[in-house]
PDB file of C-alpha atoms in Angstrom:
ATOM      1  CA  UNK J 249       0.000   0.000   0.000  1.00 92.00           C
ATOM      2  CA  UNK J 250       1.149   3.425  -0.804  1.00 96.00           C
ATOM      3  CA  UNK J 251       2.590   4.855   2.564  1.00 97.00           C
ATOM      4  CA  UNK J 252       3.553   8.678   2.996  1.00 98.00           C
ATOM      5  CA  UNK J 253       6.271  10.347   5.488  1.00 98.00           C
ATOM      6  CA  UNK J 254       7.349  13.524   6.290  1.00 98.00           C
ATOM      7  CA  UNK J 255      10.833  14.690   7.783  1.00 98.00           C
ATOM      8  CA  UNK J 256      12.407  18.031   8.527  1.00 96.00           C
ATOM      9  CA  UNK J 257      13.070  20.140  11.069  1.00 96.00           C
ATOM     10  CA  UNK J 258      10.970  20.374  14.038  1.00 96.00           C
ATOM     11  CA  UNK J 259      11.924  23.937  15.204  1.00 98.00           C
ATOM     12  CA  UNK J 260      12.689  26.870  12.531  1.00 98.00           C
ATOM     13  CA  UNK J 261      13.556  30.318  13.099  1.00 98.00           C
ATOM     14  CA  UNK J 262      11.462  33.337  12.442  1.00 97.00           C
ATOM     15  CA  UNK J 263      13.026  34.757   8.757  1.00 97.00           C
ATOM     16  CA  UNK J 264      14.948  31.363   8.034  1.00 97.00           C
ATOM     17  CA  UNK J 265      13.106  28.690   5.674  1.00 98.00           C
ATOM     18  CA  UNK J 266      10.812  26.032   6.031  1.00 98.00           C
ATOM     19  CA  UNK J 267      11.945  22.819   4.365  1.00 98.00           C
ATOM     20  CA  UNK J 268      10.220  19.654   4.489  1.00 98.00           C
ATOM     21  CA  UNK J 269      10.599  16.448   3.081  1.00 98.00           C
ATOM     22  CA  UNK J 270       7.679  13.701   1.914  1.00 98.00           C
ATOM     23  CA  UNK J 271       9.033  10.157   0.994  1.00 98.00           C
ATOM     24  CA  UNK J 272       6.345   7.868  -1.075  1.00 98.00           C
ATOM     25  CA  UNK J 273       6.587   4.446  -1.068  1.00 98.00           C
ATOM     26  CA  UNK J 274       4.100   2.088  -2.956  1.00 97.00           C
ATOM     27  CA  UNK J 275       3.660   4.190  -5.392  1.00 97.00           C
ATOM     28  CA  UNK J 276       5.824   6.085  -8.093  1.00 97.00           C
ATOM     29  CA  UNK J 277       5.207  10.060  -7.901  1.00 97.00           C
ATOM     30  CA  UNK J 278       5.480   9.983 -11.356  1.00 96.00           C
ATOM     31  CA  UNK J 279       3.665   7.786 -12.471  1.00 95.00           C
ATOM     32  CA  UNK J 280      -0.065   9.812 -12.284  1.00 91.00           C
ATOM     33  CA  UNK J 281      -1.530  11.993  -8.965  1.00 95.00           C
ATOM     34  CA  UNK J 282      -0.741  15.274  -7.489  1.00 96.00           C
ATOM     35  CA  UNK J 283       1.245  15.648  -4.629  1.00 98.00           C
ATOM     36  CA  UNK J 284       0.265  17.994  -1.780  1.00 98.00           C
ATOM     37  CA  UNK J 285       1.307  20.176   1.182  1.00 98.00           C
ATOM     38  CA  UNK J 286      -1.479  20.439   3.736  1.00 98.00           C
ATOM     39  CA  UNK J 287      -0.934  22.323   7.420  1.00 98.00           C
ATOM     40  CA  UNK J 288      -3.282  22.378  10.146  1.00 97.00           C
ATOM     41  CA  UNK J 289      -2.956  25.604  12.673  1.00 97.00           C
ATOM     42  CA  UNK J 290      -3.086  25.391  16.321  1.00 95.00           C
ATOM     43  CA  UNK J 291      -7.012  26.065  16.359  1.00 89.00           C
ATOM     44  CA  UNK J 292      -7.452  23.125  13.925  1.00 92.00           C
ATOM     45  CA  UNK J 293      -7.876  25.680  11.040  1.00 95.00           C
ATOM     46  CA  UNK J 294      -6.440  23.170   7.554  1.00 97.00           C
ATOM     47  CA  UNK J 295      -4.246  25.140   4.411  1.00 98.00           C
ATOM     48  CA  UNK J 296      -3.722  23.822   1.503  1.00 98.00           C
ATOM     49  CA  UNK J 297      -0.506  24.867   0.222  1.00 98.00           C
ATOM     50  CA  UNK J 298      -0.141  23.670  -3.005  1.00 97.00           C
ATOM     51  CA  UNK J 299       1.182  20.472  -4.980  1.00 97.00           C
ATOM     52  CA  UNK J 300       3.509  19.278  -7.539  1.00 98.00           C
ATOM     53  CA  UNK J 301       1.592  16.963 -10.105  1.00 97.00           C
ATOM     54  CA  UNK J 302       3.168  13.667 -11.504  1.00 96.00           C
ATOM     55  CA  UNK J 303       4.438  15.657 -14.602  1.00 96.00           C
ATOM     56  CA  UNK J 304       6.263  17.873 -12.437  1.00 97.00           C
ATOM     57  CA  UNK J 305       4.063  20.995 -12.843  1.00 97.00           C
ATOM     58  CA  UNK J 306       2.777  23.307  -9.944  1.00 96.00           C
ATOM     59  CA  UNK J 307      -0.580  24.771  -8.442  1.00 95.00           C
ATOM     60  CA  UNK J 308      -0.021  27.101  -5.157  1.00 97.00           C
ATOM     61  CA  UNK J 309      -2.350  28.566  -2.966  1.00 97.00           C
ATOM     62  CA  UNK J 310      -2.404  32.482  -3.753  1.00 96.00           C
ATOM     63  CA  UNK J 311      -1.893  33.315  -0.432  1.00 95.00           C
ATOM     64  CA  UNK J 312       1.795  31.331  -0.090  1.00 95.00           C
ATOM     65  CA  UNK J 313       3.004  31.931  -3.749  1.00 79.00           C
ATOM     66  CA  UNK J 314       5.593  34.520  -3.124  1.00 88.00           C
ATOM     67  CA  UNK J 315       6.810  32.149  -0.335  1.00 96.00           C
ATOM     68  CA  UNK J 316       6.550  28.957  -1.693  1.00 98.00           C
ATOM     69  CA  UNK J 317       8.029  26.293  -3.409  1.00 98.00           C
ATOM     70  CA  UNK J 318       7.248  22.706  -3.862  1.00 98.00           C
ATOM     71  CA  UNK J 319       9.878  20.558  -6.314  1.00 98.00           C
ATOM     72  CA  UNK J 320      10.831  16.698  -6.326  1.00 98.00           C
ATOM     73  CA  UNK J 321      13.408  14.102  -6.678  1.00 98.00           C
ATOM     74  CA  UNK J 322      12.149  11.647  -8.816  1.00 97.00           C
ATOM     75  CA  UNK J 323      15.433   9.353  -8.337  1.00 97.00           C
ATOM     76  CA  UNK J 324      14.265   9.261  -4.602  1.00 98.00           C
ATOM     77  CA  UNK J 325      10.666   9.350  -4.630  1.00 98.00           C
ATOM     78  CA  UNK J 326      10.551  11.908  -2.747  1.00 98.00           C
ATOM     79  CA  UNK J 327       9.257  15.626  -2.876  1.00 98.00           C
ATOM     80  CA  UNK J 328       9.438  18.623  -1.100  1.00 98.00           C
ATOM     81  CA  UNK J 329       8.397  22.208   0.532  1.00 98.00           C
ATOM     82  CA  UNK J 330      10.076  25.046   1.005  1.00 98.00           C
ATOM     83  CA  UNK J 331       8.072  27.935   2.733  1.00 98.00           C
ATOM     84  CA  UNK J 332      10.571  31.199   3.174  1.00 97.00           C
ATOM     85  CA  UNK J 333      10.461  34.212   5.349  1.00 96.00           C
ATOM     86  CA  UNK J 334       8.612  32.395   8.227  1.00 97.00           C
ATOM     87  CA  UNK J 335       6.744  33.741  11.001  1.00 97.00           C
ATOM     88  CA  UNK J 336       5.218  32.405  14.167  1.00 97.00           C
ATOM     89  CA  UNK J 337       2.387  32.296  11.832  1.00 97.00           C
ATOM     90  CA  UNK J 338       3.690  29.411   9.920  1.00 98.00           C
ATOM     91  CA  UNK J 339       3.383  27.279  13.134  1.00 98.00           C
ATOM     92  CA  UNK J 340       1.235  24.163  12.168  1.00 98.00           C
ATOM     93  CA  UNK J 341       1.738  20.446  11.463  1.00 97.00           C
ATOM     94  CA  UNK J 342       2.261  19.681   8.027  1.00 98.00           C
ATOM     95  CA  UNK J 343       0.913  16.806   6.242  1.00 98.00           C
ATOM     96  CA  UNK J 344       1.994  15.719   2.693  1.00 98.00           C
ATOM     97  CA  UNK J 345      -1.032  14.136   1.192  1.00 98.00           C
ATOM     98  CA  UNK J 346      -1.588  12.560  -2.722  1.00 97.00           C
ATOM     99  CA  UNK J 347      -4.562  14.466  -4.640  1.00 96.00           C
ATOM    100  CA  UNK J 348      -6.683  12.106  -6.500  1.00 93.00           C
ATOM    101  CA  UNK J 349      -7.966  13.549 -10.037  1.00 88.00           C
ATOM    102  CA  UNK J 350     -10.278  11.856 -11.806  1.00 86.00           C
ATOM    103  CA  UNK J 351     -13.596  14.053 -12.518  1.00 81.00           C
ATOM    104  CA  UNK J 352     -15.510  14.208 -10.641  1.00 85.00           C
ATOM    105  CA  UNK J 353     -13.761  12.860  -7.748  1.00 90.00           C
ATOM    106  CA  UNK J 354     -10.800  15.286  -6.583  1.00 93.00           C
ATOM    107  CA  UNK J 355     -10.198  14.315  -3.170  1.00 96.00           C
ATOM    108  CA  UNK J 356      -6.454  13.352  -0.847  1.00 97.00           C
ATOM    109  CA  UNK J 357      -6.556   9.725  -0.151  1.00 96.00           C
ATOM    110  CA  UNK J 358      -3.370   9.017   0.901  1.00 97.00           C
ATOM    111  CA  UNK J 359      -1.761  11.202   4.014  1.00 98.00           C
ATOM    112  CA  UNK J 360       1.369  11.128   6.023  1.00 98.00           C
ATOM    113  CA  UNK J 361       1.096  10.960   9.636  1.00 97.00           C
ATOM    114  CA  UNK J 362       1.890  14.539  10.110  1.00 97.00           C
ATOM    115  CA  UNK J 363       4.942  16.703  11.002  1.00 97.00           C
ATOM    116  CA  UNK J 364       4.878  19.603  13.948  1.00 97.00           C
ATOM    117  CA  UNK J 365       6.897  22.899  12.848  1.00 98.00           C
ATOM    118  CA  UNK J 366       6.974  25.370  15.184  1.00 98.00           C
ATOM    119  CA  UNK J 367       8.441  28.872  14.428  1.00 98.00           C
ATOM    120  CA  UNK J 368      10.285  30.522  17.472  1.00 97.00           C
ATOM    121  CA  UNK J 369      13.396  32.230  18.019  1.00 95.00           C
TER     122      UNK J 369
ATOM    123  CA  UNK C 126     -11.643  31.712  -2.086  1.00 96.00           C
ATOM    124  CA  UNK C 127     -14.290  29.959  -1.201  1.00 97.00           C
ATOM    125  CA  UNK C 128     -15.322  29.776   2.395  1.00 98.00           C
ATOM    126  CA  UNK C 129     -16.418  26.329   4.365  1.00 98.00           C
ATOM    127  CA  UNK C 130     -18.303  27.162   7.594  1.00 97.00           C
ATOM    128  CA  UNK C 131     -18.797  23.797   9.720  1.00 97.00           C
ATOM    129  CA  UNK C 132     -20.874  23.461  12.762  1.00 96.00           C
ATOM    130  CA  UNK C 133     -21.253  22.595  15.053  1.00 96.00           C
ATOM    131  CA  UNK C 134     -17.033  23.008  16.269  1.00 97.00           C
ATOM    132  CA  UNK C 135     -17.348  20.312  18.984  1.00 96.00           C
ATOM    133  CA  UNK C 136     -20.287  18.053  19.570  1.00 95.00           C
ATOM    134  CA  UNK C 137     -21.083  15.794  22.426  1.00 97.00           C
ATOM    135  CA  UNK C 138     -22.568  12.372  21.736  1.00 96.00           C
ATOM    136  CA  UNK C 139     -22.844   8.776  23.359  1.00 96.00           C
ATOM    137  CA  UNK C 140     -22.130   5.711  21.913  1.00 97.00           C
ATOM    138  CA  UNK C 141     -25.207   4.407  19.556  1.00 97.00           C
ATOM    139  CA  UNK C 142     -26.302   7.815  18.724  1.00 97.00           C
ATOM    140  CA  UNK C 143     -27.151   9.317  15.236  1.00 98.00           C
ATOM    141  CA  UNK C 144     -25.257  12.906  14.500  1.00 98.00           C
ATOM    142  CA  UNK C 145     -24.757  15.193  11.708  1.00 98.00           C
ATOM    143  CA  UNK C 146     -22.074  17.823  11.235  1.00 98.00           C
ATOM    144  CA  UNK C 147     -22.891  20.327   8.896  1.00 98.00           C
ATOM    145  CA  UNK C 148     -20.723  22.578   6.339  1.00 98.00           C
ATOM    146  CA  UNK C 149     -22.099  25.685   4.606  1.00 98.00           C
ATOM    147  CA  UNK C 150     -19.903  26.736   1.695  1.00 98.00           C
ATOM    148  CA  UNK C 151     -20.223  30.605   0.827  1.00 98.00           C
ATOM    149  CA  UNK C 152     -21.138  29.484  -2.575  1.00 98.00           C
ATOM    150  CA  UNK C 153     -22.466  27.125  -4.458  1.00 98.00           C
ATOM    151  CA  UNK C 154     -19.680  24.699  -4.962  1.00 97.00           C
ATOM    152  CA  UNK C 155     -21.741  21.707  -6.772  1.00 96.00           C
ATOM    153  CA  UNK C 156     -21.544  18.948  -4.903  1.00 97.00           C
ATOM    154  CA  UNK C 157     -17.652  18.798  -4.773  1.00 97.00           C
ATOM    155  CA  UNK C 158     -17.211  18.267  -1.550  1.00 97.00           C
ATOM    156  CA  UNK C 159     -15.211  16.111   0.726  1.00 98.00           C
ATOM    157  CA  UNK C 160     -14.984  14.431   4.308  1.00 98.00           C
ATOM    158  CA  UNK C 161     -11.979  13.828   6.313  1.00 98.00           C
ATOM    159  CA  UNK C 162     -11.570  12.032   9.958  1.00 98.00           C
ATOM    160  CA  UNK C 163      -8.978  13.425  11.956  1.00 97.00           C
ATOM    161  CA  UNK C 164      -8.161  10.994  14.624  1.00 95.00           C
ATOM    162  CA  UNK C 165      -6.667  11.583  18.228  1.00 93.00           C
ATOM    163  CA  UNK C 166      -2.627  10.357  16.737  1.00 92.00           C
ATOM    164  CA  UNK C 167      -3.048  12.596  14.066  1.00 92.00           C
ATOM    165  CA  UNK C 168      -3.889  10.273  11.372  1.00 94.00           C
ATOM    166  CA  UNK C 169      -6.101  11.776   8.360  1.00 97.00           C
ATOM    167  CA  UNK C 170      -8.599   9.442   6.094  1.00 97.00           C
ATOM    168  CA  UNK C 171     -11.155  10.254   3.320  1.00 97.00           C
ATOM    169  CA  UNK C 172     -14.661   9.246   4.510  1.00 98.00           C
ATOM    170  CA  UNK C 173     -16.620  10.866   1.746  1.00 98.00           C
ATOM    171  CA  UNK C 174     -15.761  12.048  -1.820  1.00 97.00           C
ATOM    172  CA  UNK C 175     -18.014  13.989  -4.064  1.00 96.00           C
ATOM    173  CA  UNK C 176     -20.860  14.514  -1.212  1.00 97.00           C
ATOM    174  CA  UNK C 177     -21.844  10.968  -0.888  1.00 97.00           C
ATOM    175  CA  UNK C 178     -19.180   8.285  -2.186  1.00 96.00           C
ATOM    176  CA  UNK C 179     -17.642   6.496   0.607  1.00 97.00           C
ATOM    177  CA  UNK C 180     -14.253   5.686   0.330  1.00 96.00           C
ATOM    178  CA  UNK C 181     -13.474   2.202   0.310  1.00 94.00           C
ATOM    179  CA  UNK C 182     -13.185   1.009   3.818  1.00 96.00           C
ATOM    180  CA  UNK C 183     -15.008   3.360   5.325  1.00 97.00           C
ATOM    181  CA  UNK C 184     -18.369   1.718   7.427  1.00 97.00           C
ATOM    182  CA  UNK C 185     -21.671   2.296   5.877  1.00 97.00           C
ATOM    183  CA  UNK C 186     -22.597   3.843   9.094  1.00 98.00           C
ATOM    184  CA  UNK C 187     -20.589   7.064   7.742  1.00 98.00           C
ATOM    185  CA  UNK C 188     -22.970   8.737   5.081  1.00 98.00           C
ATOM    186  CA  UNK C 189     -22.678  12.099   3.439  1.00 98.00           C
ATOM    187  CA  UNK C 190     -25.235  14.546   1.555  1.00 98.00           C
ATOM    188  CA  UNK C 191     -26.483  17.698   0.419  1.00 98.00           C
ATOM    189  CA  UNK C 192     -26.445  19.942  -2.715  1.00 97.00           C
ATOM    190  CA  UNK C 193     -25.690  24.238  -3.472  1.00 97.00           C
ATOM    191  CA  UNK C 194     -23.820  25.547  -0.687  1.00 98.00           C
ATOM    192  CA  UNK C 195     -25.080  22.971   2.106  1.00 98.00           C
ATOM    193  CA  UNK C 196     -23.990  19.092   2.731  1.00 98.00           C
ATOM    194  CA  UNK C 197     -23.687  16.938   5.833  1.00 98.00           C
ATOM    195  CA  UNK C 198     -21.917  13.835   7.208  1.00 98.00           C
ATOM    196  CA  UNK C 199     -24.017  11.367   8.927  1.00 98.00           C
ATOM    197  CA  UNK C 200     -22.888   8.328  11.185  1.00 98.00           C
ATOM    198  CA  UNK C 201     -25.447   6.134  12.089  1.00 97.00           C
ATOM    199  CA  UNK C 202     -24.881   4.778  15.612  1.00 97.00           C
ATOM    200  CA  UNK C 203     -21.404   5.967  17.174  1.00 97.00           C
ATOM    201  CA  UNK C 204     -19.002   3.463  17.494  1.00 97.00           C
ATOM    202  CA  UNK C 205     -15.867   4.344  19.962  1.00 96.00           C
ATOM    203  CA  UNK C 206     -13.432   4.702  17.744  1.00 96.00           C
ATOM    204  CA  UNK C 207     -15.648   7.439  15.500  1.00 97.00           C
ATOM    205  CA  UNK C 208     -15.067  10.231  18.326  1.00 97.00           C
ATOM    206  CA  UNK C 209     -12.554  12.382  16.436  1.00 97.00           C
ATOM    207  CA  UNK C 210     -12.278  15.804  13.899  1.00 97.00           C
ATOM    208  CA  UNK C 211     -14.448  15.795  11.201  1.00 98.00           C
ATOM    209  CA  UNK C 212     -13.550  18.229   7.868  1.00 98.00           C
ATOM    210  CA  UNK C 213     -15.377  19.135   5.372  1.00 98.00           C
ATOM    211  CA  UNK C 214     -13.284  20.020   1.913  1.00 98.00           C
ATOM    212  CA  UNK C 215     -13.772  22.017  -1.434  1.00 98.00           C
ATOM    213  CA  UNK C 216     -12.980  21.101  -4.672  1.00 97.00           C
ATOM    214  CA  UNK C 217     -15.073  23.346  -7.019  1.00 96.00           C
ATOM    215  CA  UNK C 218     -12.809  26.314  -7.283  1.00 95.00           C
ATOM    216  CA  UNK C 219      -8.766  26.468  -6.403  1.00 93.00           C
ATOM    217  CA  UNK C 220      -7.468  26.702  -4.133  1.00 97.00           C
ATOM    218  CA  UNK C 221      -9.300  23.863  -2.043  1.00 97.00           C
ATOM    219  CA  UNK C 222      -9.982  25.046   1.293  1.00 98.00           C
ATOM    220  CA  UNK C 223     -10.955  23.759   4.140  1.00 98.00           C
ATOM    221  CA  UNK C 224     -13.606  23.775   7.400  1.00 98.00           C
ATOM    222  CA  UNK C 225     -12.856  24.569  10.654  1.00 97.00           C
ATOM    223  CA  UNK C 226     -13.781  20.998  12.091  1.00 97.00           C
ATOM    224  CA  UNK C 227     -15.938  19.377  14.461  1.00 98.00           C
ATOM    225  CA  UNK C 228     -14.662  17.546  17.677  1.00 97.00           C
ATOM    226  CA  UNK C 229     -16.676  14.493  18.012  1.00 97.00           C
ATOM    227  CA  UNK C 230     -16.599  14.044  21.912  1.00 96.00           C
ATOM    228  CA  UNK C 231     -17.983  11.075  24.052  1.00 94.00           C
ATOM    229  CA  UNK C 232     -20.371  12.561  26.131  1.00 91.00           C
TER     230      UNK C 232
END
């Protein structure tokens, strides 16, 4: 079964850059599906941040595009998130999640288990 | 962006009972709409895709319907391990966003 992880940095400093890390396994990122960021806020408020599809193209979320950047090692399996300038805002567990697309049914049906950032100096 | 307004934010229920969480989008968003289960670990699954397809997996006790800017998730008769966040999800217009969740909480 397809399984997703993140990894990174627990702990990032207000200014410096978020980077995460989502390994796939059970499934080639290449092969079809978009690949997602998702955070959820203290408050239990959820983001999507954007995703990087199988053909390597990429769909942010207005509100994070002059911040963010999603890219991918295919070799690996693996893809990523950068989020720079960070805040305290920014303070939220990330998820990596795959996007299902096939009309009409969009939906994430594959998540990691989660990853806690938390932005402090 | 479209906004997802979900209510109640935490609900009380016992074991055996019937509830429904609602989610008001701030338009009409055709029926593409998903639910998510949050549970206490962290751990995230579809429930519902496209208003009322259950994912595979899921117990037919979970339901999901509605139309416009209104749909709701259903479960039957509470079983223990369904006391957990509940979000509802857009997918008519980019970017997907989100509700604010409802705490399912034993009462």
């Amino acid at each position: 079964e397809i399984q997703l992880q993140e990894s990174g940095p627990g702990l990032v400093k207000p200014s410096q850059s978020l980077s995460l890390t989502c390994s796939v396994t059970g499934y080639t990122i290449t092969s079809g599906y978009d690949w997602s960021w998702i955070r959820k806020f203290p408050g239990n408020k959820m983001e999507w941040m954007g995703y990087i599809s199988y053909s390597g193209s990429t769909n942010y979320n207005p509100s994070l595009k002059s911040r963010i950047s999603i890219t991918r090692d295919t070799s690996k399996n693996q893809f990523f998130l950068q989020l720079n300038s960070v805040t305290t805002e920014d303070t939220a567990t990330y998820y990596c999640a795959r996007y299902r697309r096939r009309v009409p049914y969009w939906y994430f049906d594959f998540w990691g288990p989660g990853t806690m950032v938390t932005v402090s100096s | 962006d479209i906004q997802m307004t979900q209510t109640p934010s935490s609900m009380p229920a016992s074991l055996g009972e019937r509830v429904t969480i609602s989610c008001r989008a701030s338009q009409g968003i055709s029926n593409y709409l998903n639910w998510y289960q949050q549970k206490p670990d962290g751990t995230i699954k579809p429930l519902i895709y496209y208003t009322s397809n259950l994912q595979s997996g899921v117990p037919s006790r979970f339901s999901g319907s509605g139309s416009g800017t209104d749909y709701s998730l259903t479960i039957s008769s509470l079983e223990p391990e369904d006391f957990a966040m509940y979000y509802c999800q857009q997918y008519d217009s980019s970017p997907w966003t989100f509700g604010g969740g409802t705490k399912l909480e034993l009462k």
